[in-house]
XYZ file of N, CA and C in Angstrom:
777
model
N 68.986 113.936 165.731
C 69.545 113.239 164.459
C 69.218 111.545 164.747
N 68.904 111.148 163.655
C 68.712 109.682 163.406
C 70.007 108.956 163.698
N 70.127 107.533 164.185
C 71.033 106.921 164.511
C 71.764 106.338 163.005
N 73.119 106.484 162.901
C 73.729 105.964 161.905
C 74.773 104.978 162.148
N 75.353 104.131 161.002
C 76.376 103.082 161.327
C 77.764 103.702 161.322
N 78.210 104.768 160.572
C 79.341 105.242 160.557
C 79.338 106.830 160.394
N 80.533 107.670 161.098
C 80.681 108.881 160.830
C 82.049 109.306 160.738
N 82.391 110.050 159.862
C 83.740 110.485 159.462
C 84.094 111.981 160.098
N 85.374 112.096 160.693
C 85.724 113.478 160.791
C 87.200 113.535 160.316
N 87.413 114.496 159.560
C 88.578 114.694 158.758
C 89.207 115.757 158.904
N 90.456 115.948 159.095
C 91.362 117.225 158.900
C 91.371 117.567 157.564
N 91.768 118.643 157.058
C 91.709 119.273 155.810
C 93.138 119.446 155.315
N 93.758 120.347 155.457
C 95.128 120.847 155.078
C 96.048 119.535 155.066
N 96.492 118.943 154.067
C 97.400 117.929 153.878
C 96.921 116.430 154.318
N 95.501 116.717 154.662
C 94.765 115.209 154.739
C 93.858 115.029 153.579
N 92.598 115.872 153.773
C 91.535 115.774 152.489
C 91.843 116.802 151.735
N 92.761 117.700 151.850
C 93.317 118.751 150.912
C 94.585 118.431 150.475
N 95.012 118.622 149.347
C 96.448 118.580 149.045
C 97.226 119.546 149.742
N 98.478 119.366 150.106
C 99.265 120.461 150.891
C 99.682 121.525 149.858
N 99.883 121.338 148.889
C 100.290 122.506 148.182
C 99.021 122.901 147.041
N 98.413 122.248 146.468
C 97.196 122.838 145.785
C 95.812 123.060 146.533
N 95.680 122.534 147.738
C 94.302 122.551 148.158
C 93.411 121.902 147.644
N 93.623 121.015 146.723
C 92.638 120.336 145.906
C 92.195 119.035 146.787
N 90.742 118.897 146.514
C 90.428 117.401 147.175
C 90.093 116.422 146.140
N 90.577 116.673 144.832
C 89.973 116.032 143.582
C 90.311 114.639 143.868
N 91.274 114.261 144.174
C 91.857 112.701 144.449
C 91.192 111.885 145.427
N 90.286 112.699 146.385
C 89.551 111.868 147.008
C 87.995 111.697 146.703
N 87.585 112.349 145.232
C 86.389 112.323 144.939
C 85.489 110.858 144.925
N 86.413 109.938 144.425
C 85.763 108.594 144.535
C 85.121 107.977 145.994
N 85.745 108.289 146.978
C 85.333 107.932 148.228
C 84.385 109.087 148.853
N 84.623 110.040 148.609
C 83.528 111.118 149.161
C 82.204 111.012 148.274
N 82.249 110.768 147.227
C 80.848 110.300 146.376
C 80.377 109.238 147.028
N 80.985 108.058 147.417
C 80.235 106.882 147.887
C 79.786 107.153 149.224
N 80.568 108.223 150.125
C 80.081 108.315 151.329
C 78.798 109.094 151.453
N 78.902 110.145 150.556
C 77.599 111.084 150.168
C 76.572 110.124 149.881
N 76.661 109.462 148.944
C 75.472 108.628 148.439
C 75.089 107.785 149.579
N 75.812 107.039 150.191
C 75.361 106.166 151.503
C 75.005 106.795 152.560
N 74.850 108.340 152.818
C 74.299 108.995 153.762
C 75.128 108.940 155.073
N 76.480 108.642 154.776
C 77.561 108.748 155.997
C 78.078 110.242 156.049
N 77.947 110.796 157.424
C 78.178 112.060 157.668
C 79.584 112.269 157.586
N 80.327 113.374 156.930
C 81.684 113.528 156.929
C 81.835 115.122 157.668
N 82.525 114.937 158.676
C 82.610 116.271 159.479
C 84.011 116.833 159.245
N 84.061 118.144 158.589
C 85.199 118.727 158.409
C 85.855 119.209 159.786
N 87.051 118.915 160.206
C 87.680 119.446 161.283
C 88.837 120.101 161.032
N 88.909 121.319 161.140
C 90.241 122.047 160.778
C 90.566 123.309 161.639
N 91.758 123.866 161.320
C 91.824 125.155 161.964
C 91.462 126.328 161.174
N 90.692 125.987 160.100
C 90.050 127.129 159.151
C 89.067 127.536 160.022
N 88.749 128.881 159.332
C 87.580 129.698 159.787
C 86.070 129.156 159.373
N 84.979 129.509 159.972
C 83.565 129.208 159.474
C 83.548 129.773 158.117
N 84.230 130.775 157.999
C 83.827 131.550 156.701
C 84.654 130.728 155.391
N 85.663 129.973 155.861
C 86.548 129.058 154.825
C 85.724 127.828 154.676
N 85.234 127.187 155.885
C 84.716 125.911 155.774
C 83.200 125.805 155.083
N 82.472 127.069 155.446
C 81.151 126.884 154.902
C 81.166 126.644 153.357
N 81.884 127.386 152.491
C 81.679 127.116 151.195
C 82.211 125.740 150.818
N 83.506 125.381 151.497
C 84.082 124.101 151.095
C 83.042 123.063 151.571
N 82.175 123.013 152.766
C 81.335 122.022 153.060
C 80.406 121.914 151.959
N 79.951 123.045 151.528
C 78.749 122.965 150.403
C 79.237 122.353 149.363
N 80.536 122.714 148.891
C 81.041 122.243 147.726
C 81.194 120.600 147.649
N 81.385 120.253 148.801
C 81.598 118.684 148.985
C 80.182 117.938 149.240
N 79.126 118.847 149.463
C 78.065 117.946 149.517
C 77.317 117.846 151.195
N 78.032 118.371 151.864
C 77.963 118.078 153.331
C 77.380 119.315 154.317
N 76.752 120.163 153.617
C 76.264 121.275 154.400
C 75.197 120.936 155.521
N 74.693 119.821 155.352
C 73.532 119.287 156.337
C 74.314 118.767 157.544
N 75.813 119.041 157.719
C 76.523 118.172 158.667
C 77.411 119.306 159.526
N 77.372 119.105 160.738
C 78.109 120.127 161.525
C 79.562 120.039 161.143
N 80.173 120.977 161.418
C 81.796 121.198 161.183
C 82.526 121.708 162.319
N 83.640 121.338 162.353
C 84.721 121.707 163.520
C 85.718 122.742 163.018
N 85.409 123.873 163.560
C 86.216 125.207 163.073
C 87.277 125.583 163.974
N 88.223 126.161 163.369
C 89.337 126.982 164.276
C 90.192 125.992 165.256
N 90.250 124.816 164.715
C 91.009 123.779 165.580
C 90.274 123.223 166.605
N 88.944 123.376 166.669
C 88.210 122.764 167.736
C 87.628 123.650 168.627
N 87.952 125.022 168.304
C 87.515 126.088 169.375
C 86.214 126.461 169.096
N 85.751 126.057 168.085
C 83.924 126.299 167.646
C 83.601 125.421 166.577
N 82.104 125.398 166.602
C 81.292 124.535 165.711
C 80.729 125.260 164.716
N 80.409 124.963 163.442
C 79.688 125.623 162.526
C 78.593 124.650 162.285
N 77.378 125.246 162.868
C 76.131 124.346 162.729
C 75.653 123.900 161.331
N 74.878 122.998 160.900
C 74.521 122.604 159.797
C 73.683 123.795 159.224
N 74.042 123.730 158.058
C 73.594 124.913 157.199
C 73.930 126.406 157.285
N 74.774 126.639 158.439
C 75.209 127.903 158.739
C 76.217 128.432 157.952
N 76.372 129.578 157.279
C 77.014 130.047 156.610
C 78.222 131.262 156.918
N 77.941 131.528 158.208
C 78.858 132.639 158.813
C 78.948 132.305 160.348
N 80.139 132.875 160.839
C 80.194 132.705 162.249
C 79.517 133.432 163.097
N 79.732 133.413 164.654
C 78.856 134.149 165.455
C 79.493 134.903 166.187
N 80.321 135.880 165.612
C 81.010 136.903 166.267
C 82.274 136.743 166.596
N 82.938 137.831 167.039
C 84.656 137.640 167.060
C 85.041 138.149 168.468
N 84.214 137.921 169.548
C 84.510 138.303 171.053
C 85.756 137.548 171.376
N 85.719 136.322 171.283
C 86.744 135.693 171.828
C 88.111 136.108 171.157
N 87.972 136.257 169.726
C 89.332 136.498 168.934
C 89.829 137.951 169.413
N 88.912 138.780 169.775
C 89.312 140.280 169.921
C 90.106 140.102 171.333
N 89.297 139.417 172.245
C 90.233 139.317 173.767
C 91.482 138.734 173.271
N 91.670 137.463 172.674
C 92.932 136.962 172.228
C 94.168 137.811 171.913
N 93.633 138.719 171.000
C 94.612 139.612 170.364
C 94.940 140.720 171.366
N 94.065 140.977 172.336
C 94.331 142.108 173.373
C 95.369 141.383 174.268
N 95.279 140.180 174.576
C 96.195 139.459 175.612
C 97.507 139.593 174.875
N 97.719 139.187 173.653
C 98.766 139.002 172.881
C 99.602 140.567 173.164
N 98.724 141.388 172.974
C 99.386 142.844 173.194
C 99.998 143.483 174.659
N 99.371 142.408 175.521
C 99.869 142.753 176.881
C 101.258 141.892 177.179
N 101.719 141.210 176.360
C 102.788 140.226 176.684
C 104.319 141.521 176.619
N 105.326 140.885 177.344
C 106.417 141.644 177.148
C 106.943 141.788 175.722
N 107.494 142.937 175.290
C 107.650 143.203 173.976
C 108.708 142.143 173.364
N 109.628 141.402 174.006
C 110.491 140.503 173.389
C 109.724 139.286 173.171
N 108.950 139.020 173.965
C 108.183 137.714 173.595
C 107.039 137.829 172.470
N 106.285 139.178 172.413
C 105.349 139.139 171.461
C 105.970 139.579 170.200
N 107.235 139.983 170.176
C 107.949 140.265 168.761
C 108.198 138.837 168.202
N 108.362 137.723 168.798
C 108.765 136.458 168.258
C 107.557 135.672 167.839
N 106.032 136.208 167.778
C 105.089 135.521 167.466
C 104.612 136.614 166.376
N 104.227 136.080 164.990
C 103.370 136.581 163.812
C 101.933 135.905 163.694
N 100.831 136.542 163.840
C 99.793 135.803 163.400
C 98.792 136.200 162.327
N 97.965 135.636 162.098
C 97.058 136.239 160.842
C 96.644 137.376 161.153
N 96.151 137.911 162.414
C 96.029 139.534 162.760
C 97.199 140.097 162.394
N 98.222 139.907 162.573
C 99.255 140.598 162.210
C 99.709 140.746 160.755
N 99.325 139.741 160.109
C 99.813 139.819 158.557
C 98.606 140.074 157.619
N 97.325 140.260 158.199
C 96.372 140.574 157.262
C 95.993 139.756 156.121
N 95.152 139.811 155.212
C 94.838 138.965 154.014
C 96.079 138.880 153.109
N 96.888 140.000 153.107
C 98.025 139.984 151.837
C 99.059 138.718 152.613
N 99.248 138.978 153.844
C 100.325 138.443 154.380
C 99.883 136.803 154.497
N 98.639 136.631 154.763
C 98.053 135.210 155.019
C 98.276 134.633 153.697
N 98.003 135.241 152.411
C 98.226 134.629 151.125
C 99.730 134.141 151.067
N 100.651 135.115 151.464
C 101.904 134.971 151.070
C 102.369 133.862 151.906
N 102.120 133.602 153.140
C 102.210 132.627 154.106
C 101.794 131.254 153.827
N 100.628 131.276 153.241
C 99.713 130.096 153.201
C 99.860 129.378 151.630
N 99.892 130.373 150.743
C 99.837 130.172 149.199
C 98.186 130.505 148.851
N 97.245 130.590 149.929
C 95.908 130.702 149.347
C 95.613 131.829 148.531
N 94.694 131.963 147.738
C 94.499 132.992 146.786
C 94.065 134.056 147.440
N 94.061 135.370 147.058
C 93.590 136.725 147.895
C 92.224 136.363 148.366
N 91.254 135.933 147.554
C 90.027 135.636 148.199
C 89.826 134.800 149.438
N 90.562 133.598 149.071
C 90.621 132.507 150.325
C 91.552 133.167 151.271
N 92.642 134.109 151.350
C 93.018 134.536 152.486
C 92.118 135.474 153.179
N 91.368 136.235 152.546
C 90.109 137.155 153.145
C 89.310 136.290 154.078
N 88.921 135.057 153.616
C 87.995 134.236 154.434
C 88.843 133.896 155.658
N 90.128 133.312 155.536
C 91.070 133.048 156.655
C 91.268 134.048 157.740
N 91.082 135.375 157.207
C 91.254 136.420 158.128
C 90.067 136.655 159.027
N 88.908 136.146 158.619
C 87.723 136.283 159.387
C 87.630 135.234 160.613
N 88.262 135.731 161.621
C 88.453 134.817 162.927
C 87.492 135.120 164.014
N 86.996 134.033 164.442
C 86.236 134.202 165.524
C 86.576 133.763 167.193
N 87.456 132.679 167.045
C 88.012 131.959 168.159
C 89.352 131.800 168.468
N 90.480 131.959 167.361
C 91.579 131.459 167.498
C 92.556 132.342 166.617
N 93.910 132.071 166.915
C 94.950 132.929 165.995
C 95.974 131.812 165.566
N 96.134 131.546 164.500
C 97.454 130.813 164.008
C 98.278 131.663 163.531
N 99.675 131.229 163.581
C 100.703 132.092 163.544
C 102.047 131.242 163.387
N 103.159 131.983 163.423
C 104.582 131.330 163.371
C 105.321 131.929 164.355
N 106.080 131.039 165.146
C 107.108 131.792 166.138
C 108.343 131.827 165.501
N 108.931 132.931 165.424
C 110.191 133.047 164.597
C 111.135 133.609 165.535
N 110.951 133.684 166.931
C 111.797 134.093 168.097
C 112.900 133.115 168.211
N 113.647 133.380 169.405
C 114.497 132.400 169.783
C 113.992 131.357 170.385
N 114.436 129.891 170.005
C 114.077 128.716 170.521
C 113.873 128.697 172.030
N 114.889 129.368 172.722
C 114.849 129.122 174.387
C 113.438 130.144 174.900
N 113.183 131.073 174.072
C 112.092 132.109 174.503
C 110.627 131.459 174.058
N 110.393 130.501 173.375
C 109.188 129.983 172.807
C 108.512 129.282 173.933
N 109.240 128.721 174.967
C 108.281 128.214 176.075
C 107.872 129.381 177.067
N 108.684 130.480 177.239
C 108.393 131.549 178.068
C 107.068 132.250 177.301
N 107.074 132.426 176.014
C 105.746 132.925 175.302
C 104.598 132.100 175.722
N 104.715 130.816 175.591
C 103.538 129.983 175.855
C 103.193 129.735 177.400
N 104.302 129.969 178.241
C 103.792 129.963 179.638
C 103.060 131.397 179.857
N 103.622 132.450 179.387
C 102.914 133.618 179.594
C 101.463 133.688 179.138
N 101.329 132.907 177.997
C 99.737 132.954 177.298
C 98.947 132.003 178.392
N 99.414 130.926 178.810
C 98.815 130.198 179.611
C 98.253 130.751 180.883
N 99.077 131.629 181.351
C 98.785 132.557 182.533
C 97.405 133.523 182.370
N 97.087 133.448 181.258
C 96.002 134.059 180.605
C 94.874 133.301 180.301
N 95.067 131.842 180.444
C 94.218 130.892 179.777
C 94.103 130.748 178.388
N 95.247 131.169 177.862
C 95.501 130.853 176.343
C 96.103 129.581 175.992
N 95.763 128.685 175.109
C 96.144 127.355 174.977
C 96.733 127.509 173.532
N 97.946 126.678 173.183
C 98.491 126.639 171.911
C 98.865 125.297 171.435
N 98.404 124.800 170.239
C 98.586 123.706 169.901
C 99.239 123.657 168.528
N 99.934 122.932 168.118
C 100.941 122.389 167.157
C 100.167 122.070 165.853
N 99.936 122.630 164.514
C 99.304 121.888 163.673
C 100.344 121.608 162.560
N 99.657 121.384 161.512
C 100.416 121.180 160.117
C 101.406 122.072 159.621
N 100.828 123.314 159.891
C 101.551 124.510 159.418
C 101.940 125.455 160.327
N 100.877 125.702 161.255
C 100.698 126.780 162.308
C 100.886 126.427 163.820
N 101.127 127.356 164.430
C 101.188 127.388 165.950
C 99.628 128.157 166.266
N 98.723 127.405 166.766
C 97.352 128.098 166.735
C 97.126 128.308 168.490
N 96.718 129.486 168.701
C 96.391 130.053 170.048
C 94.771 130.130 170.368
N 94.446 129.724 171.298
C 92.710 129.808 171.550
C 92.568 129.498 173.166
N 91.192 129.759 173.305
C 90.974 129.787 174.816
C 90.552 128.232 175.120
N 90.916 127.423 174.381
C 90.713 125.873 174.569
C 89.513 125.094 173.577
N 89.076 124.146 173.686
C 88.340 123.336 172.783
C 89.193 122.698 172.051
N 89.009 121.361 171.508
C 89.632 120.402 170.836
C 88.732 119.663 169.663
N 89.601 119.493 168.659
C 88.808 118.517 167.709
C 88.383 117.283 168.413
N 89.080 116.727 169.480
C 88.679 115.327 170.023
C 87.415 115.655 170.786
N 87.415 116.715 171.398
C 86.110 117.234 172.276
C 85.097 117.303 171.447
N 85.035 118.038 170.421
C 83.818 118.506 169.560
C 83.635 117.190 168.941
N 84.612 116.351 168.789
C 84.373 114.921 167.803
C 83.313 114.191 168.756
N 83.622 114.084 169.878
C 82.645 113.229 170.774
C 81.338 113.761 170.895
N 81.287 115.134 171.117
C 79.888 115.691 171.237
C 79.065 115.647 169.798
N 79.952 115.883 168.765
C 78.800 115.613 167.372
C 78.655 114.329 167.202
N 79.375 113.367 167.385
C 79.139 111.871 167.275
C 77.882 111.546 167.970
N 77.690 112.036 169.444
C 76.835 111.603 170.262
C 75.331 112.071 169.690
N 75.343 113.054 168.884
C 73.841 113.335 168.392
C 73.464 112.509 167.230
N 74.523 111.610 166.707
C 73.976 110.729 165.828
C 73.610 109.180 166.418
N 73.679 109.154 167.577
C 73.564 107.928 168.263
C 74.896 107.194 168.546
N 75.193 106.118 168.387
C 76.493 105.661 168.638
C 77.260 104.872 167.553
N 77.260 105.760 166.344
C 78.063 105.329 165.248
C 79.547 105.054 165.368
N 80.136 104.182 164.375
C 81.334 103.788 164.295
C 82.074 105.339 163.794
N 83.106 105.502 164.768
C 83.834 106.675 164.298
C 85.144 106.540 163.533
N 85.400 107.085 162.546
C 86.656 107.095 161.830
C 87.104 108.519 161.927
N 88.558 108.680 162.238
C 88.973 110.118 161.959
C 90.250 110.116 161.321
N 90.469 111.124 160.495
C 91.708 110.922 159.618
C 92.388 112.382 159.897
N 93.627 112.298 159.901
C 94.707 113.577 160.059
C 95.863 113.279 159.776
N 96.805 114.326 159.935
C 98.118 114.275 159.783
C 99.187 114.789 160.482
N 98.581 115.710 161.326
C 99.356 116.629 162.344
C 99.188 116.265 163.937
N 100.149 116.861 164.664
C 100.206 116.755 166.028
C 98.639 117.246 166.688
N 98.066 118.148 166.031
C 97.115 118.663 166.624
C 95.646 117.856 166.329
N 96.012 116.745 165.389
C 95.171 115.699 165.120
C 95.231 114.499 165.947
N 96.171 114.223 166.951
C 96.496 113.045 167.435
C 95.464 112.704 168.334
N 95.165 113.656 169.445
C 94.051 113.349 170.445
C 92.586 112.875 169.700
N 92.190 113.420 168.565
C 90.879 113.036 167.652
C 91.459 111.456 167.186
N 92.538 111.293 166.684
C 92.652 109.942 166.031
C 92.850 108.839 167.124
N 93.296 109.170 168.243
C 93.256 108.244 169.469
C 91.884 107.836 169.853
N 90.958 108.941 169.986
C 89.922 108.691 170.592
C 88.883 107.898 169.700
N 88.971 107.974 168.122
C 88.269 107.498 167.322
C 88.083 105.997 167.445
N 87.094 105.361 166.929
C 87.160 103.939 166.875
C 88.212 103.405 165.949
N 88.514 104.217 164.849
C 89.586 103.978 163.770
C 90.332 105.057 163.464
N 91.538 105.230 163.692
C 92.141 106.502 163.628
C 93.043 106.254 162.228
N 93.077 107.327 161.315
C 93.903 107.008 160.102
C 94.886 108.246 159.877
N 96.018 107.794 159.936
C 97.188 108.949 159.951
C 97.612 109.032 158.499
N 97.169 109.995 157.961
C 97.563 110.382 156.373
C 99.019 110.834 156.273
N 99.600 110.407 155.360
C 101.022 110.529 154.989
C 100.978 111.986 154.502
N 102.137 112.779 155.213
C 102.370 114.032 154.722
C 103.889 114.250 154.559
N 104.331 114.183 153.262
C 106.108 114.127 153.276
C 106.467 115.613 153.503
N 105.582 116.595 153.819
C 106.071 118.146 154.037
C 106.419 118.172 155.666
N 106.150 117.141 156.333
C 106.300 117.044 157.765
C 106.994 115.940 158.332
N 107.453 116.016 159.542
C 107.870 114.671 160.234
C 106.909 113.596 160.533
N 106.844 112.471 160.274
C 105.702 111.427 160.560
C 105.365 111.542 162.183
N 103.975 111.544 162.397
C 103.604 111.495 163.795
C 104.333 110.156 164.288
N 104.833 110.318 165.601
C 105.353 108.975 166.293
C 104.005 108.100 166.536
N 104.486 106.933 167.116
C 103.595 105.869 167.288
C 102.452 106.464 168.064
N 101.138 105.946 167.955
C 100.123 106.535 168.614
C 99.390 105.443 169.580
N 98.835 105.706 170.586
C 98.144 104.524 171.531
C 97.156 104.069 170.456
N 97.077 102.731 170.626
C 96.062 101.974 169.842
C 96.716 101.478 168.380
N 97.691 101.860 168.256
C 98.457 101.560 166.877
C 98.774 100.024 166.756
N 99.196 99.632 167.669
C 99.711 98.108 167.857
C 98.490 97.278 167.595
N 97.696 97.745 168.395
C 96.217 96.793 168.468
C 95.668 97.203 167.050
N 95.825 97.754 166.113
C 95.172 98.087 164.733
C 94.217 99.291 164.952
N 94.152 99.719 165.927
C 93.032 101.067 166.059
C 93.255 102.235 165.270
N 94.905 102.338 164.786
C 95.418 103.492 164.405
C 96.123 102.869 162.965
N 95.858 103.528 161.711
C 96.550 102.820 160.655
C 97.084 104.026 159.939
N 98.219 103.895 159.087
C 98.601 104.896 158.293
C 98.706 104.585 156.885
N 98.337 105.695 156.021
C 98.463 105.676 154.608
C 99.770 105.632 154.137
N 100.069 105.223 153.015
C 101.524 105.350 152.157
C 101.358 106.445 151.182
N 100.038 106.486 150.763
C 100.045 107.540 149.602
C 99.741 108.982 150.485
N 100.049 109.883 150.074
C 99.729 111.487 150.849
C 98.547 112.176 150.602
N 97.885 112.741 151.242
C 96.877 113.748 151.132
C 95.644 113.009 150.762
N 95.015 113.680 149.603
C 93.759 113.271 149.325
C 93.599 112.051 148.779
N 94.828 111.376 147.981
C 94.870 110.155 147.533
C 95.048 109.116 148.533
N 95.651 109.323 149.710
C 95.786 108.477 150.725
C 94.505 108.163 151.454
N 93.841 109.539 151.631
C 92.397 109.707 152.114
C 91.577 108.703 151.460
N 91.464 108.827 150.110
C 90.707 108.128 149.174
C 90.957 106.582 149.526
N 91.929 106.260 149.319
C 92.218 104.696 149.477
C 91.763 104.158 150.986
N 92.222 104.886 151.845
C 91.740 104.387 153.118
C 90.291 104.378 153.467
N 89.564 105.397 152.992
C 88.374 105.372 153.084
C 87.309 104.380 152.112
N 87.799 104.166 150.966
C 87.312 103.149 150.253
C 87.486 101.699 151.081
N 88.526 101.548 151.695
C 88.648 100.289 152.312
C 87.604 100.011 153.489
N 87.673 101.146 154.317
C 86.764 101.254 155.333
C 85.239 101.037 154.823
N 85.066 101.504 153.674
C 83.369 101.370 153.210
C 83.324 99.965 153.034
N 84.016 99.107 152.370
C 84.258 97.744 152.336
C 84.094 97.167 153.693
N 85.084 97.412 154.206
C 85.103 96.626 155.642
C 84.006 96.710 156.261
N 83.311 97.986 156.631
C 82.153 98.219 157.355
C 81.019 97.700 156.842
N 81.064 97.296 155.521
C 79.737 96.835 154.824
C 78.727 97.933 154.471
N 79.301 99.061 154.253
C 78.232 100.484 154.148
C 77.791 100.416 152.872
């Protein structure tokens, strides 16, 4: 891939997409400028390839890789489907081997099915069906006793399963992070200036590793604590939430970087 001056990595829910409506309309001005100026925008989300492929096309960035399922996989440019579900099947089998009292405390997308996913997320039935098409990871909610949560995580870790807290869900996978995938994708474009935007704990590593990290305000969750590099100006925070904050922050970056 040719060298470029700037590349953008962005979380979706609560960041580029409104927390309640899942709309990206408020970010349209900045997205249009980035697209017109040839700046790659890499979607980086807990969403599946089946969910991200149509959104990526809608935004006009089908030619750009996307990070799916919280960093557990990558959707290649132009691809419209995932590459199988062997990892997901293995993950579900491991969940089934846990002691009953621990397993009962966690409900994931595979337990809910499309109808339950729609109920828990507010997604339409069609969108929930896409969210159910998983390849690498299992988002869900811990509803068991607080003291048993760590025992649940420790039992999974013994099988090589990692857990990361996102904006809505606890996501289980066999590893891979947004930050690691960000570094590998950016390297394909040469040495561009990397901007990352996110709102949740699972975005922290990506934000801190970028040349500029932007914490997008999300009034639906506790603010992220101070991050490494924030005092030096490598991390910024928006005052406006979701796509409105995203839009303002990226319009500022476009001017500052002379893109």
